[in-house]
mmCIF file of C-alpha atoms in Angstrom:
data_model
loop_
_atom_site.group_PDB
_atom_site.id
_atom_site.type_symbol
_atom_site.label_atom_id
_atom_site.label_comp_id
_atom_site.label_asym_id
_atom_site.label_seq_id
_atom_site.Cartn_x
_atom_site.Cartn_y
_atom_site.Cartn_z
ATOM 1 C CA GLY V 241 -55.467 -84.368 -27.980
ATOM 2 C CA THR V 242 -53.953 -85.216 -31.174
ATOM 3 C CA PRO V 243 -52.766 -82.137 -33.222
ATOM 4 C CA PHE V 244 -55.664 -82.914 -35.702
ATOM 5 C CA GLU V 245 -58.083 -82.993 -32.767
ATOM 6 C CA VAL V 246 -56.960 -79.669 -31.741
ATOM 7 C CA ALA V 247 -57.177 -78.071 -35.179
ATOM 8 C CA VAL V 248 -60.785 -79.404 -35.729
ATOM 9 C CA ALA V 249 -61.702 -78.120 -31.904
ATOM 10 C CA GLU V 250 -60.198 -74.737 -33.045
ATOM 11 C CA LEU V 251 -61.980 -74.881 -36.470
ATOM 12 C CA GLU V 252 -65.514 -75.683 -34.567
ATOM 13 C CA GLU V 253 -64.762 -72.706 -32.498
ATOM 14 C CA CYS V 254 -64.403 -70.261 -35.408
ATOM 15 C CA VAL V 255 -67.513 -71.716 -36.777
ATOM 16 C CA ASP V 256 -69.301 -71.197 -33.689
ATOM 17 C CA ARG V 257 -68.268 -67.499 -33.182
ATOM 18 C CA LEU V 258 -68.919 -66.673 -36.638
ATOM 19 C CA GLU V 259 -72.455 -68.056 -36.667
ATOM 20 C CA SER V 260 -73.155 -66.519 -33.259
ATOM 21 C CA GLY V 261 -72.922 -63.181 -35.062
ATOM 22 C CA ASP V 262 -71.378 -61.529 -31.809
ATOM 23 C CA VAL V 263 -68.281 -60.446 -33.692
ATOM 24 C CA GLY V 264 -67.449 -57.418 -35.651
ATOM 25 C CA LEU V 265 -66.482 -57.338 -39.238
ATOM 26 C CA ASP V 266 -62.550 -57.385 -38.548
ATOM 27 C CA GLN V 267 -62.894 -60.312 -36.199
ATOM 28 C CA ALA V 268 -65.173 -62.119 -38.504
ATOM 29 C CA LEU V 269 -62.531 -61.974 -41.263
ATOM 30 C CA LEU V 270 -59.831 -62.979 -38.990
ATOM 31 C CA LEU V 271 -61.813 -65.917 -37.874
ATOM 32 C CA PHE V 272 -62.687 -66.816 -41.394
ATOM 33 C CA ARG V 273 -59.167 -66.709 -42.387
ATOM 34 C CA ARG V 274 -58.106 -68.821 -39.413
ATOM 35 C CA GLY V 275 -61.072 -71.015 -40.544
ATOM 36 C CA ALA V 276 -59.867 -71.650 -44.016
ATOM 37 C CA ALA V 277 -56.235 -72.408 -42.851
ATOM 38 C CA LEU V 278 -57.184 -74.876 -40.515
ATOM 39 C CA GLN V 279 -59.481 -76.518 -42.922
ATOM 40 C CA ALA V 280 -56.732 -76.564 -45.661
ATOM 41 C CA TRP V 281 -54.318 -78.197 -42.771
ATOM 42 C CA CYS V 282 -57.003 -80.831 -41.732
ATOM 43 C CA GLU V 283 -57.706 -81.894 -45.330
ATOM 44 C CA ALA V 284 -53.976 -82.160 -46.098
ATOM 45 C CA ARG V 285 -53.580 -84.335 -43.054
ATOM 46 C CA LEU V 286 -56.587 -86.487 -44.198
ATOM 47 C CA ASP V 287 -55.312 -86.569 -47.846
ATOM 48 C CA ALA V 288 -51.955 -88.290 -46.772
ATOM 49 C CA ILE V 289 -53.822 -90.537 -44.458
ATOM 50 C CA ARG V 290 -56.075 -91.700 -47.078
ATOM 51 C CA ALA V 291 -53.048 -92.026 -49.501
ATOM 52 C CA THR V 292 -51.199 -94.364 -46.768
ATOM 53 C CA ILE V 293 -54.289 -96.470 -46.447
ATOM 54 C CA GLU V 294 -54.539 -96.765 -50.344
ATOM 55 C CA GLU V 295 -50.980 -97.813 -50.649
ATOM 56 C CA ARG V 296 -51.361 -100.336 -48.120
ATOM 57 C CA ALA V 297 -54.407 -101.874 -49.333
ATOM 58 C CA ALA V 298 -52.708 -102.112 -53.029
ATOM 59 C CA GLU V 299 -49.873 -104.183 -51.070
ATOM 60 C CA GLY V 300 -52.519 -106.694 -50.254
ATOM 61 C CA PRO V 301 -53.270 -108.555 -46.671
ATOM 62 C CA ALA V 302 -50.566 -108.099 -44.144
ATOM 63 C CA ALA V 303 -49.050 -111.628 -43.515
ATOM 64 C CA PRO V 304 -49.971 -113.231 -40.365
ATOM 65 C CA PRO V 305 -47.659 -112.893 -37.329
ATOM 66 C CA ALA V 306 -45.105 -115.535 -36.948
ATOM 67 C CA SER V 307 -45.896 -118.031 -34.279
#
């Protein structure tokens, strides 16, 4: 998958492991920190994509392809 998809899958795994309650306190803290870092990374990617879409939308419709 794409780096974004890989990050989301890892974030989901962190959440699943934390929700399971089967990890000790130290491991839970590590998972929480990793999850927070992954969330921040994913949000930054989404913000960049959103900005690109907004820029292109502000430019108006794309010209039709030349025939």
